[in-house]
mmCIF file of N, CA and C in Angstrom:
data_model
loop_
_atom_site.group_PDB
_atom_site.id
_atom_site.type_symbol
_atom_site.label_atom_id
_atom_site.label_comp_id
_atom_site.label_asym_id
_atom_site.label_seq_id
_atom_site.Cartn_x
_atom_site.Cartn_y
_atom_site.Cartn_z
ATOM 1 N N MET K 1 8.318 -12.391 -17.256
ATOM 2 C CA MET K 1 8.944 -11.370 -18.069
ATOM 3 C C MET K 1 10.354 -11.793 -18.435
ATOM 4 N N PRO K 2 10.768 -11.494 -19.660
ATOM 5 C CA PRO K 2 12.144 -11.785 -20.027
ATOM 6 C C PRO K 2 13.098 -10.952 -19.189
ATOM 7 N N SER K 3 14.266 -11.469 -18.935
ATOM 8 C CA SER K 3 15.223 -10.731 -18.122
ATOM 9 C C SER K 3 16.247 -10.002 -18.992
ATOM 10 N N ASP K 4 15.835 -9.567 -20.146
ATOM 11 C CA ASP K 4 16.721 -8.839 -21.058
ATOM 12 C C ASP K 4 16.976 -7.452 -20.492
ATOM 13 N N THR K 5 18.126 -7.278 -19.849
ATOM 14 C CA THR K 5 18.413 -5.994 -19.220
ATOM 15 C C THR K 5 18.715 -4.906 -20.240
ATOM 16 N N ALA K 6 18.865 -5.266 -21.497
ATOM 17 C CA ALA K 6 19.115 -4.267 -22.526
ATOM 18 C C ALA K 6 17.808 -3.712 -23.084
ATOM 19 N N ALA K 7 16.671 -4.240 -22.636
ATOM 20 C CA ALA K 7 15.379 -3.793 -23.151
ATOM 21 C C ALA K 7 15.189 -2.310 -22.881
ATOM 22 N N LEU K 8 14.581 -1.654 -23.821
ATOM 23 C CA LEU K 8 14.265 -0.235 -23.682
ATOM 24 C C LEU K 8 12.792 -0.071 -23.979
ATOM 25 N N PHE K 9 12.087 0.535 -23.050
ATOM 26 C CA PHE K 9 10.669 0.821 -23.223
ATOM 27 C C PHE K 9 10.482 2.324 -23.137
ATOM 28 N N THR K 10 9.554 2.818 -23.921
ATOM 29 C CA THR K 10 9.229 4.237 -23.900
ATOM 30 C C THR K 10 7.736 4.383 -23.633
ATOM 31 N N ALA K 11 7.391 5.509 -23.057
ATOM 32 C CA ALA K 11 5.988 5.776 -22.743
ATOM 33 C C ALA K 11 5.741 7.266 -22.923
ATOM 34 N N ARG K 12 4.482 7.588 -23.189
ATOM 35 C CA ARG K 12 4.121 9.002 -23.315
ATOM 36 C C ARG K 12 2.677 9.195 -22.929
ATOM 37 N N CYS K 13 2.392 10.380 -22.465
ATOM 38 C CA CYS K 13 1.034 10.720 -22.056
ATOM 39 C C CYS K 13 0.167 10.969 -23.297
ATOM 40 N N TYR K 14 -1.063 11.288 -23.075
ATOM 41 C CA TYR K 14 -2.012 11.519 -24.164
ATOM 42 C C TYR K 14 -1.575 12.666 -25.083
ATOM 43 N N CYS K 15 -1.111 13.771 -24.502
ATOM 44 C CA CYS K 15 -0.746 14.934 -25.321
ATOM 45 C C CYS K 15 0.689 14.873 -25.834
ATOM 46 N N GLY K 16 1.495 13.969 -25.282
ATOM 47 C CA GLY K 16 2.883 13.828 -25.719
ATOM 48 C C GLY K 16 3.865 14.732 -24.994
ATOM 49 N N ALA K 17 3.400 15.573 -24.085
ATOM 50 C CA ALA K 17 4.303 16.483 -23.380
ATOM 51 C C ALA K 17 5.176 15.754 -22.370
ATOM 52 N N SER K 18 4.665 14.685 -21.797
ATOM 53 C CA SER K 18 5.430 13.900 -20.820
ATOM 54 C C SER K 18 5.841 12.587 -21.459
ATOM 55 N N ARG K 19 7.147 12.331 -21.461
ATOM 56 C CA ARG K 19 7.690 11.101 -22.051
ATOM 57 C C ARG K 19 8.601 10.433 -21.044
ATOM 58 N N LEU K 20 8.550 9.114 -21.039
ATOM 59 C CA LEU K 20 9.371 8.329 -20.131
ATOM 60 C C LEU K 20 10.224 7.354 -20.935
ATOM 61 N N THR K 21 11.420 7.096 -20.445
ATOM 62 C CA THR K 21 12.285 6.056 -20.988
ATOM 63 C C THR K 21 12.614 5.121 -19.848
ATOM 64 N N LEU K 22 12.391 3.832 -20.079
ATOM 65 C CA LEU K 22 12.605 2.815 -19.059
ATOM 66 C C LEU K 22 13.626 1.815 -19.573
ATOM 67 N N ASN K 23 14.742 1.744 -18.891
ATOM 68 C CA ASN K 23 15.812 0.824 -19.269
ATOM 69 C C ASN K 23 15.635 -0.478 -18.512
ATOM 70 N N GLY K 24 15.607 -1.568 -19.237
ATOM 71 C CA GLY K 24 15.438 -2.887 -18.632
ATOM 72 C C GLY K 24 14.034 -3.401 -18.841
ATOM 73 N N ALA K 25 13.913 -4.704 -18.792
ATOM 74 C CA ALA K 25 12.618 -5.346 -18.966
ATOM 75 C C ALA K 25 11.754 -5.113 -17.730
ATOM 76 N N PRO K 26 10.436 -5.129 -17.898
ATOM 77 C CA PRO K 26 9.570 -5.006 -16.722
ATOM 78 C C PRO K 26 9.806 -6.154 -15.744
ATOM 79 N N LEU K 27 9.659 -5.859 -14.479
ATOM 80 C CA LEU K 27 9.760 -6.882 -13.442
ATOM 81 C C LEU K 27 8.549 -7.804 -13.503
ATOM 82 N N THR K 28 7.410 -7.231 -13.780
ATOM 83 C CA THR K 28 6.168 -7.974 -13.958
ATOM 84 C C THR K 28 5.149 -7.050 -14.609
ATOM 85 N N VAL K 29 4.074 -7.642 -15.066
ATOM 86 C CA VAL K 29 2.932 -6.892 -15.599
ATOM 87 C C VAL K 29 1.709 -7.473 -14.914
ATOM 88 N N ALA K 30 0.846 -6.609 -14.404
ATOM 89 C CA ALA K 30 -0.300 -7.101 -13.642
ATOM 90 C C ALA K 30 -1.514 -6.209 -13.859
ATOM 91 N N TYR K 31 -2.666 -6.845 -13.785
ATOM 92 C CA TYR K 31 -3.922 -6.104 -13.700
ATOM 93 C C TYR K 31 -4.119 -5.699 -12.247
ATOM 94 N N CYS K 32 -4.754 -4.565 -12.033
ATOM 95 C CA CYS K 32 -5.164 -4.177 -10.689
ATOM 96 C C CYS K 32 -6.640 -3.800 -10.751
ATOM 97 N N HIS K 33 -7.406 -4.388 -9.848
ATOM 98 C CA HIS K 33 -8.850 -4.152 -9.811
ATOM 99 C C HIS K 33 -9.260 -3.256 -8.647
ATOM 100 N N CYS K 34 -8.314 -2.693 -7.916
ATOM 101 C CA CYS K 34 -8.689 -1.888 -6.749
ATOM 102 C C CYS K 34 -9.361 -0.585 -7.184
ATOM 103 N N ARG K 35 -10.166 -0.077 -6.288
ATOM 104 C CA ARG K 35 -10.924 1.151 -6.549
ATOM 105 C C ARG K 35 -10.004 2.335 -6.831
ATOM 106 N N ASP K 36 -8.898 2.457 -6.085
ATOM 107 C CA ASP K 36 -7.984 3.588 -6.298
ATOM 108 C C ASP K 36 -7.418 3.587 -7.714
ATOM 109 N N CYS K 37 -6.939 2.436 -8.184
ATOM 110 C CA CYS K 37 -6.364 2.374 -9.531
ATOM 111 C C CYS K 37 -7.436 2.593 -10.600
ATOM 112 N N ARG K 38 -8.633 2.068 -10.368
ATOM 113 C CA ARG K 38 -9.720 2.315 -11.333
ATOM 114 C C ARG K 38 -10.015 3.799 -11.428
ATOM 115 N N ARG K 39 -10.084 4.463 -10.301
ATOM 116 C CA ARG K 39 -10.393 5.906 -10.320
ATOM 117 C C ARG K 39 -9.247 6.704 -10.948
ATOM 118 N N TRP K 40 -8.003 6.318 -10.640
ATOM 119 C CA TRP K 40 -6.862 7.065 -11.157
ATOM 120 C C TRP K 40 -6.735 6.914 -12.671
ATOM 121 N N THR K 41 -6.958 5.703 -13.183
ATOM 122 C CA THR K 41 -6.804 5.483 -14.625
ATOM 123 C C THR K 41 -8.082 5.710 -15.411
ATOM 124 N N GLY K 42 -9.234 5.637 -14.751
ATOM 125 C CA GLY K 42 -10.500 5.761 -15.458
ATOM 126 C C GLY K 42 -10.896 4.487 -16.177
ATOM 127 N N ALA K 43 -10.239 3.380 -15.875
ATOM 128 C CA ALA K 43 -10.505 2.102 -16.540
ATOM 129 C C ALA K 43 -11.220 1.150 -15.585
ATOM 130 N N ALA K 44 -11.990 0.231 -16.138
ATOM 131 C CA ALA K 44 -12.680 -0.773 -15.323
ATOM 132 C C ALA K 44 -11.689 -1.697 -14.627
ATOM 133 N N ALA K 45 -10.557 -1.933 -15.239
ATOM 134 C CA ALA K 45 -9.431 -2.656 -14.640
ATOM 135 C C ALA K 45 -8.162 -2.020 -15.179
ATOM 136 N N ALA K 46 -7.272 -1.690 -14.288
ATOM 137 C CA ALA K 46 -6.014 -1.073 -14.705
ATOM 138 C C ALA K 46 -4.988 -2.170 -14.981
ATOM 139 N N ALA K 47 -4.034 -1.879 -15.842
ATOM 140 C CA ALA K 47 -2.912 -2.781 -16.093
ATOM 141 C C ALA K 47 -1.632 -1.960 -15.976
ATOM 142 N N PHE K 48 -0.675 -2.505 -15.242
ATOM 143 C CA PHE K 48 0.575 -1.802 -14.987
ATOM 144 C C PHE K 48 1.760 -2.703 -15.275
ATOM 145 N N ALA K 49 2.839 -2.090 -15.729
ATOM 146 C CA ALA K 49 4.129 -2.770 -15.849
ATOM 147 C C ALA K 49 5.020 -2.209 -14.750
ATOM 148 N N ALA K 50 5.615 -3.088 -13.974
ATOM 149 C CA ALA K 50 6.518 -2.687 -12.903
ATOM 150 C C ALA K 50 7.943 -2.685 -13.430
ATOM 151 N N PHE K 51 8.637 -1.607 -13.181
ATOM 152 C CA PHE K 51 10.035 -1.478 -13.585
ATOM 153 C C PHE K 51 10.877 -1.157 -12.357
ATOM 154 N N ASP K 52 12.152 -1.515 -12.434
ATOM 155 C CA ASP K 52 13.096 -1.088 -11.418
ATOM 156 C C ASP K 52 13.175 0.436 -11.507
ATOM 157 N N ARG K 53 12.963 1.095 -10.390
ATOM 158 C CA ARG K 53 12.909 2.568 -10.411
ATOM 159 C C ARG K 53 14.211 3.187 -10.922
ATOM 160 N N SER K 54 15.332 2.497 -10.713
ATOM 161 C CA SER K 54 16.604 3.037 -11.195
ATOM 162 C C SER K 54 16.690 3.022 -12.719
ATOM 163 N N GLY K 55 15.815 2.264 -13.390
ATOM 164 C CA GLY K 55 15.803 2.227 -14.847
ATOM 165 C C GLY K 55 14.995 3.334 -15.488
ATOM 166 N N LEU K 56 14.345 4.153 -14.681
ATOM 167 C CA LEU K 56 13.577 5.289 -15.196
ATOM 168 C C LEU K 56 14.523 6.460 -15.407
ATOM 169 N N ASP K 57 14.647 6.908 -16.651
ATOM 170 C CA ASP K 57 15.610 7.961 -16.978
ATOM 171 C C ASP K 57 15.183 9.358 -16.524
ATOM 172 N N GLN K 58 13.908 9.570 -16.270
ATOM 173 C CA GLN K 58 13.415 10.887 -15.922
ATOM 174 C C GLN K 58 13.224 11.029 -14.418
ATOM 175 N N ASP K 59 13.426 12.227 -13.930
ATOM 176 C CA ASP K 59 13.049 12.547 -12.563
ATOM 177 C C ASP K 59 11.589 12.967 -12.624
ATOM 178 N N LEU K 60 10.744 12.234 -11.959
ATOM 179 C CA LEU K 60 9.313 12.531 -12.008
ATOM 180 C C LEU K 60 8.943 13.751 -11.177
ATOM 181 N N GLY K 61 9.864 14.224 -10.345
ATOM 182 C CA GLY K 61 9.554 15.365 -9.497
ATOM 183 C C GLY K 61 8.625 14.960 -8.366
ATOM 184 N N ALA K 62 7.986 15.936 -7.779
ATOM 185 C CA ALA K 62 7.053 15.670 -6.683
ATOM 186 C C ALA K 62 5.804 14.997 -7.238
ATOM 187 N N PRO K 63 5.258 14.042 -6.489
ATOM 188 C CA PRO K 63 4.030 13.398 -6.972
ATOM 189 C C PRO K 63 2.900 14.414 -7.070
ATOM 190 N N ARG K 64 2.079 14.239 -8.068
ATOM 191 C CA ARG K 64 0.930 15.126 -8.255
ATOM 192 C C ARG K 64 -0.229 14.687 -7.369
ATOM 193 N N ILE K 65 -0.282 13.403 -7.099
ATOM 194 C CA ILE K 65 -1.340 12.858 -6.261
ATOM 195 C C ILE K 65 -0.670 11.946 -5.253
ATOM 196 N N GLY K 66 -0.964 12.145 -3.992
ATOM 197 C CA GLY K 66 -0.355 11.285 -2.991
ATOM 198 C C GLY K 66 -1.344 10.934 -1.897
ATOM 199 N N THR K 67 -1.258 9.730 -1.452
ATOM 200 C CA THR K 67 -1.981 9.263 -0.272
ATOM 201 C C THR K 67 -0.943 8.552 0.578
ATOM 202 N N PRO K 68 -1.215 8.312 1.844
ATOM 203 C CA PRO K 68 -0.193 7.669 2.672
ATOM 204 C C PRO K 68 0.320 6.372 2.045
ATOM 205 N N GLY K 69 1.639 6.311 1.832
ATOM 206 C CA GLY K 69 2.276 5.127 1.284
ATOM 207 C C GLY K 69 2.223 4.988 -0.222
ATOM 208 N N VAL K 70 1.565 5.937 -0.907
ATOM 209 C CA VAL K 70 1.405 5.850 -2.362
ATOM 210 C C VAL K 70 1.747 7.206 -2.984
ATOM 211 N N GLU K 71 2.512 7.153 -4.056
ATOM 212 C CA GLU K 71 2.798 8.364 -4.843
ATOM 213 C C GLU K 71 2.316 8.112 -6.262
ATOM 214 N N ARG K 72 1.689 9.119 -6.859
ATOM 215 C CA ARG K 72 1.215 9.013 -8.242
ATOM 216 C C ARG K 72 1.586 10.300 -8.976
ATOM 217 N N TRP K 73 2.014 10.102 -10.216
ATOM 218 C CA TRP K 73 2.387 11.239 -11.047
ATOM 219 C C TRP K 73 1.480 11.284 -12.271
ATOM 220 N N ASN K 74 1.075 12.492 -12.629
ATOM 221 C CA ASN K 74 0.257 12.727 -13.814
ATOM 222 C C ASN K 74 0.935 13.774 -14.678
ATOM 223 N N CYS K 75 0.643 13.747 -15.969
ATOM 224 C CA CYS K 75 1.162 14.788 -16.863
ATOM 225 C C CYS K 75 0.611 16.137 -16.401
ATOM 226 N N PRO K 76 1.472 17.131 -16.233
ATOM 227 C CA PRO K 76 0.995 18.441 -15.807
ATOM 228 C C PRO K 76 0.162 19.146 -16.879
ATOM 229 N N ASP K 77 0.265 18.702 -18.139
ATOM 230 C CA ASP K 77 -0.486 19.351 -19.210
ATOM 231 C C ASP K 77 -1.845 18.704 -19.460
ATOM 232 N N CYS K 78 -1.877 17.385 -19.660
ATOM 233 C CA CYS K 78 -3.142 16.730 -20.017
ATOM 234 C C CYS K 78 -3.743 15.911 -18.884
ATOM 235 N N GLY K 79 -2.977 15.677 -17.819
ATOM 236 C CA GLY K 79 -3.481 14.932 -16.673
ATOM 237 C C GLY K 79 -3.377 13.423 -16.774
ATOM 238 N N SER K 80 -2.844 12.894 -17.872
ATOM 239 C CA SER K 80 -2.723 11.441 -18.016
ATOM 240 C C SER K 80 -1.933 10.837 -16.865
ATOM 241 N N PRO K 81 -2.336 9.659 -16.374
ATOM 242 C CA PRO K 81 -1.534 8.962 -15.374
ATOM 243 C C PRO K 81 -0.191 8.555 -15.985
ATOM 244 N N LEU K 82 0.901 8.783 -15.247
ATOM 245 C CA LEU K 82 2.241 8.464 -15.739
ATOM 246 C C LEU K 82 2.918 7.348 -14.950
ATOM 247 N N ALA K 83 2.825 7.400 -13.641
ATOM 248 C CA ALA K 83 3.566 6.445 -12.827
ATOM 249 C C ALA K 83 3.002 6.429 -11.416
ATOM 250 N N ALA K 84 3.257 5.316 -10.743
ATOM 251 C CA ALA K 84 2.879 5.182 -9.335
ATOM 252 C C ALA K 84 3.973 4.417 -8.611
ATOM 253 N N ALA K 85 4.134 4.727 -7.339
ATOM 254 C CA ALA K 85 5.092 4.014 -6.484
ATOM 255 C C ALA K 85 4.416 3.759 -5.143
ATOM 256 N N PHE K 86 4.730 2.617 -4.567
ATOM 257 C CA PHE K 86 4.080 2.176 -3.347
ATOM 258 C C PHE K 86 5.153 1.834 -2.316
ATOM 259 N N ASP K 87 5.007 2.330 -1.094
ATOM 260 C CA ASP K 87 5.988 2.060 -0.041
ATOM 261 C C ASP K 87 6.229 0.566 0.146
ATOM 262 N N TYR K 88 5.191 -0.251 0.003
ATOM 263 C CA TYR K 88 5.329 -1.683 0.234
ATOM 264 C C TYR K 88 5.937 -2.426 -0.953
ATOM 265 N N LEU K 89 6.276 -1.695 -2.013
ATOM 266 C CA LEU K 89 6.960 -2.264 -3.183
ATOM 267 C C LEU K 89 8.201 -1.412 -3.462
ATOM 268 N N PRO K 90 9.178 -1.442 -2.562
ATOM 269 C CA PRO K 90 10.330 -0.537 -2.661
ATOM 270 C C PRO K 90 11.155 -0.768 -3.925
ATOM 271 N N GLY K 91 11.639 0.348 -4.469
ATOM 272 C CA GLY K 91 12.513 0.288 -5.635
ATOM 273 C C GLY K 91 11.799 0.053 -6.944
ATOM 274 N N GLN K 92 10.465 -0.004 -6.915
ATOM 275 C CA GLN K 92 9.695 -0.271 -8.125
ATOM 276 C C GLN K 92 8.870 0.951 -8.500
ATOM 277 N N VAL K 93 8.662 1.109 -9.791
ATOM 278 C CA VAL K 93 7.759 2.137 -10.293
ATOM 279 C C VAL K 93 6.788 1.440 -11.252
ATOM 280 N N TYR K 94 5.517 1.772 -11.125
ATOM 281 C CA TYR K 94 4.460 1.139 -11.914
ATOM 282 C C TYR K 94 3.962 2.119 -12.973
ATOM 283 N N ILE K 95 4.049 1.686 -14.225
ATOM 284 C CA ILE K 95 3.676 2.509 -15.370
ATOM 285 C C ILE K 95 2.405 1.913 -15.981
ATOM 286 N N PRO K 96 1.362 2.724 -16.207
ATOM 287 C CA PRO K 96 0.167 2.188 -16.855
ATOM 288 C C PRO K 96 0.519 1.619 -18.229
ATOM 289 N N VAL K 97 0.118 0.385 -18.487
ATOM 290 C CA VAL K 97 0.459 -0.279 -19.745
ATOM 291 C C VAL K 97 -0.043 0.534 -20.942
ATOM 292 N N GLY K 98 -1.175 1.185 -20.803
ATOM 293 C CA GLY K 98 -1.763 1.929 -21.918
ATOM 294 C C GLY K 98 -0.925 3.077 -22.445
ATOM 295 N N ILE K 99 0.037 3.583 -21.656
ATOM 296 C CA ILE K 99 0.867 4.684 -22.153
ATOM 297 C C ILE K 99 2.210 4.196 -22.690
ATOM 298 N N ILE K 100 2.486 2.901 -22.542
ATOM 299 C CA ILE K 100 3.766 2.350 -23.000
ATOM 300 C C ILE K 100 3.684 2.067 -24.497
ATOM 301 N N ASP K 101 4.646 2.579 -25.240
ATOM 302 C CA ASP K 101 4.646 2.423 -26.701
ATOM 303 C C ASP K 101 4.731 0.964 -27.131
ATOM 304 N N GLN K 102 5.338 0.120 -26.338
ATOM 305 C CA GLN K 102 5.502 -1.294 -26.667
ATOM 306 C C GLN K 102 4.484 -2.164 -25.913
ATOM 307 N N ALA K 103 3.304 -1.637 -25.635
ATOM 308 C CA ALA K 103 2.296 -2.335 -24.833
ATOM 309 C C ALA K 103 1.918 -3.693 -25.406
ATOM 310 N N ASP K 104 1.982 -3.844 -26.706
ATOM 311 C CA ASP K 104 1.596 -5.129 -27.308
ATOM 312 C C ASP K 104 2.531 -6.263 -26.902
ATOM 313 N N ALA K 105 3.721 -5.948 -26.415
ATOM 314 C CA ALA K 105 4.674 -6.969 -25.997
ATOM 315 C C ALA K 105 4.570 -7.296 -24.505
ATOM 316 N N LEU K 106 3.693 -6.607 -23.795
ATOM 317 C CA LEU K 106 3.585 -6.770 -22.345
ATOM 318 C C LEU K 106 2.351 -7.588 -22.005
ATOM 319 N N HIS K 107 2.588 -8.782 -21.509
ATOM 320 C CA HIS K 107 1.496 -9.699 -21.190
ATOM 321 C C HIS K 107 1.339 -9.791 -19.675
ATOM 322 N N PRO K 108 0.158 -9.479 -19.160
ATOM 323 C CA PRO K 108 -0.039 -9.573 -17.716
ATOM 324 C C PRO K 108 0.234 -10.981 -17.190
ATOM 325 N N ALA K 109 0.704 -11.028 -15.944
ATOM 326 C CA ALA K 109 1.030 -12.296 -15.293
ATOM 327 C C ALA K 109 0.070 -12.636 -14.155
ATOM 328 N N LEU K 110 -0.678 -11.651 -13.661
ATOM 329 C CA LEU K 110 -1.600 -11.896 -12.564
ATOM 330 C C LEU K 110 -2.604 -10.769 -12.429
ATOM 331 N N HIS K 111 -3.618 -11.032 -11.616
ATOM 332 C CA HIS K 111 -4.627 -10.033 -11.243
ATOM 333 C C HIS K 111 -4.432 -9.721 -9.764
ATOM 334 N N CYS K 112 -4.290 -8.441 -9.432
ATOM 335 C CA CYS K 112 -4.207 -8.006 -8.040
ATOM 336 C C CYS K 112 -5.563 -7.435 -7.625
ATOM 337 N N HIS K 113 -5.856 -7.534 -6.349
ATOM 338 C CA HIS K 113 -7.135 -7.052 -5.816
ATOM 339 C C HIS K 113 -8.318 -7.652 -6.572
ATOM 340 N N ALA K 114 -8.207 -8.928 -6.924
ATOM 341 C CA ALA K 114 -9.270 -9.596 -7.677
ATOM 342 C C ALA K 114 -10.594 -9.572 -6.918
ATOM 343 N N ASP K 115 -10.528 -9.501 -5.602
ATOM 344 C CA ASP K 115 -11.742 -9.444 -4.797
ATOM 345 C C ASP K 115 -12.486 -8.117 -4.970
ATOM 346 N N SER K 116 -11.841 -7.121 -5.571
ATOM 347 C CA SER K 116 -12.472 -5.822 -5.806
ATOM 348 C C SER K 116 -12.908 -5.626 -7.255
ATOM 349 N N ALA K 117 -12.778 -6.658 -8.080
ATOM 350 C CA ALA K 117 -13.153 -6.542 -9.498
ATOM 351 C C ALA K 117 -14.630 -6.201 -9.624
ATOM 352 N N LEU K 118 -14.940 -5.402 -10.607
ATOM 353 C CA LEU K 118 -16.338 -5.078 -10.879
ATOM 354 C C LEU K 118 -17.079 -6.361 -11.245
ATOM 355 N N PRO K 119 -18.279 -6.547 -10.722
ATOM 356 C CA PRO K 119 -18.965 -7.827 -10.927
ATOM 357 C C PRO K 119 -19.348 -8.112 -12.376
ATOM 358 N N TRP K 120 -19.428 -7.094 -13.209
ATOM 359 C CA TRP K 120 -19.806 -7.299 -14.612
ATOM 360 C C TRP K 120 -18.603 -7.468 -15.534
ATOM 361 N N LEU K 121 -17.401 -7.303 -14.997
ATOM 362 C CA LEU K 121 -16.191 -7.428 -15.815
ATOM 363 C C LEU K 121 -15.694 -8.866 -15.751
ATOM 364 N N HIS K 122 -15.586 -9.501 -16.897
ATOM 365 C CA HIS K 122 -15.134 -10.888 -16.970
ATOM 366 C C HIS K 122 -13.951 -10.977 -17.926
ATOM 367 N N ILE K 123 -12.766 -11.111 -17.363
ATOM 368 C CA ILE K 123 -11.559 -11.293 -18.149
ATOM 369 C C ILE K 123 -11.271 -12.790 -18.116
ATOM 370 N N GLY K 124 -11.475 -13.436 -19.237
ATOM 371 C CA GLY K 124 -11.395 -14.887 -19.304
ATOM 372 C C GLY K 124 -9.994 -15.410 -19.552
ATOM 373 N N ASP K 125 -9.129 -15.256 -18.590
ATOM 374 C CA ASP K 125 -7.788 -15.833 -18.699
ATOM 375 C C ASP K 125 -7.576 -16.756 -17.506
ATOM 376 N N ALA K 126 -6.500 -17.468 -17.524
ATOM 377 C CA ALA K 126 -6.190 -18.416 -16.447
ATOM 378 C C ALA K 126 -5.115 -17.876 -15.503
ATOM 379 N N LEU K 127 -4.922 -16.563 -15.506
ATOM 380 C CA LEU K 127 -3.890 -15.970 -14.662
ATOM 381 C C LEU K 127 -4.267 -16.080 -13.190
ATOM 382 N N PRO K 128 -3.266 -16.148 -12.314
ATOM 383 C CA PRO K 128 -3.558 -16.156 -10.880
ATOM 384 C C PRO K 128 -4.317 -14.896 -10.480
ATOM 385 N N ARG K 129 -5.248 -15.068 -9.576
ATOM 386 C CA ARG K 129 -6.036 -13.952 -9.055
ATOM 387 C C ARG K 129 -5.800 -13.880 -7.551
ATOM 388 N N GLU K 130 -5.177 -12.788 -7.132
ATOM 389 C CA GLU K 130 -4.851 -12.624 -5.731
ATOM 390 C C GLU K 130 -5.749 -11.574 -5.106
ATOM 391 N N THR K 131 -6.210 -11.856 -3.901
ATOM 392 C CA THR K 131 -6.958 -10.850 -3.173
ATOM 393 C C THR K 131 -5.950 -9.879 -2.587
ATOM 394 N N GLY K 132 -6.344 -8.684 -2.393
ATOM 395 C CA GLY K 132 -5.441 -7.690 -1.842
ATOM 396 C C GLY K 132 -4.357 -7.292 -2.826
ATOM 397 N N SER K 133 -3.303 -6.709 -2.283
ATOM 398 C CA SER K 133 -2.276 -6.075 -3.113
ATOM 399 C C SER K 133 -1.339 -7.045 -3.814
ATOM 400 N N ALA K 134 -1.278 -8.282 -3.401
ATOM 401 C CA ALA K 134 -0.333 -9.267 -3.960
ATOM 402 C C ALA K 134 1.105 -8.837 -3.717
ATOM 403 N N ARG K 135 1.329 -8.105 -2.643
ATOM 404 C CA ARG K 135 2.657 -7.538 -2.388
ATOM 405 C C ARG K 135 3.762 -8.587 -2.347
ATOM 406 N N ALA K 136 3.511 -9.742 -1.787
ATOM 407 C CA ALA K 136 4.557 -10.777 -1.737
ATOM 408 C C ALA K 136 4.955 -11.214 -3.137
ATOM 409 N N THR K 137 3.979 -11.440 -3.995
ATOM 410 C CA THR K 137 4.250 -11.847 -5.378
ATOM 411 C C THR K 137 4.960 -10.732 -6.133
ATOM 412 N N LEU K 138 4.493 -9.505 -5.977
ATOM 413 C CA LEU K 138 5.092 -8.372 -6.692
ATOM 414 C C LEU K 138 6.506 -8.092 -6.198
ATOM 415 N N ASN K 139 6.739 -8.181 -4.893
ATOM 416 C CA ASN K 139 8.099 -7.983 -4.378
ATOM 417 C C ASN K 139 9.015 -9.114 -4.833
ATOM 418 N N ALA K 140 8.511 -10.329 -4.921
ATOM 419 C CA ALA K 140 9.329 -11.442 -5.369
ATOM 420 C C ALA K 140 9.774 -11.259 -6.810
ATOM 421 N N SER K 141 8.962 -10.578 -7.620
ATOM 422 C CA SER K 141 9.323 -10.369 -9.026
ATOM 423 C C SER K 141 10.508 -9.405 -9.165
ATOM 424 N N ALA K 142 10.767 -8.635 -8.126
ATOM 425 C CA ALA K 142 11.859 -7.651 -8.169
ATOM 426 C C ALA K 142 13.202 -8.251 -7.760
ATOM 427 N N THR K 143 13.193 -9.496 -7.313
ATOM 428 C CA THR K 143 14.459 -10.082 -6.864
ATOM 429 C C THR K 143 15.079 -10.941 -7.939
#
């Protein structure tokens, strides 16, 4: 990802009631094949852009969906996924690429939880495929 700290990204839910402004370039962009992300997004493979949480202009409030170590926010009106945060990725917020207005400029850098990919889904790229959360790689992108 470019390190252009002046970058501004915007995102919005399906109905437009929830809007996000993200200051700074994404730390990384990654596919996630885990079951939780597939269920939360409704996609066969989810794609997220990680941003420094301090660059998010909005207070997301209390998470709408939470499991131990994970917080997820959805639009209160239409239910669209808005953001996720993970205890093992401190200071980062993950925004689904599909809601980002500038999604065409965001190119994934890796596949996380590749061992959980659906067997019929074939994404023919040469990106690194990590089993599990890829937490070391994702945390390294934040430094």
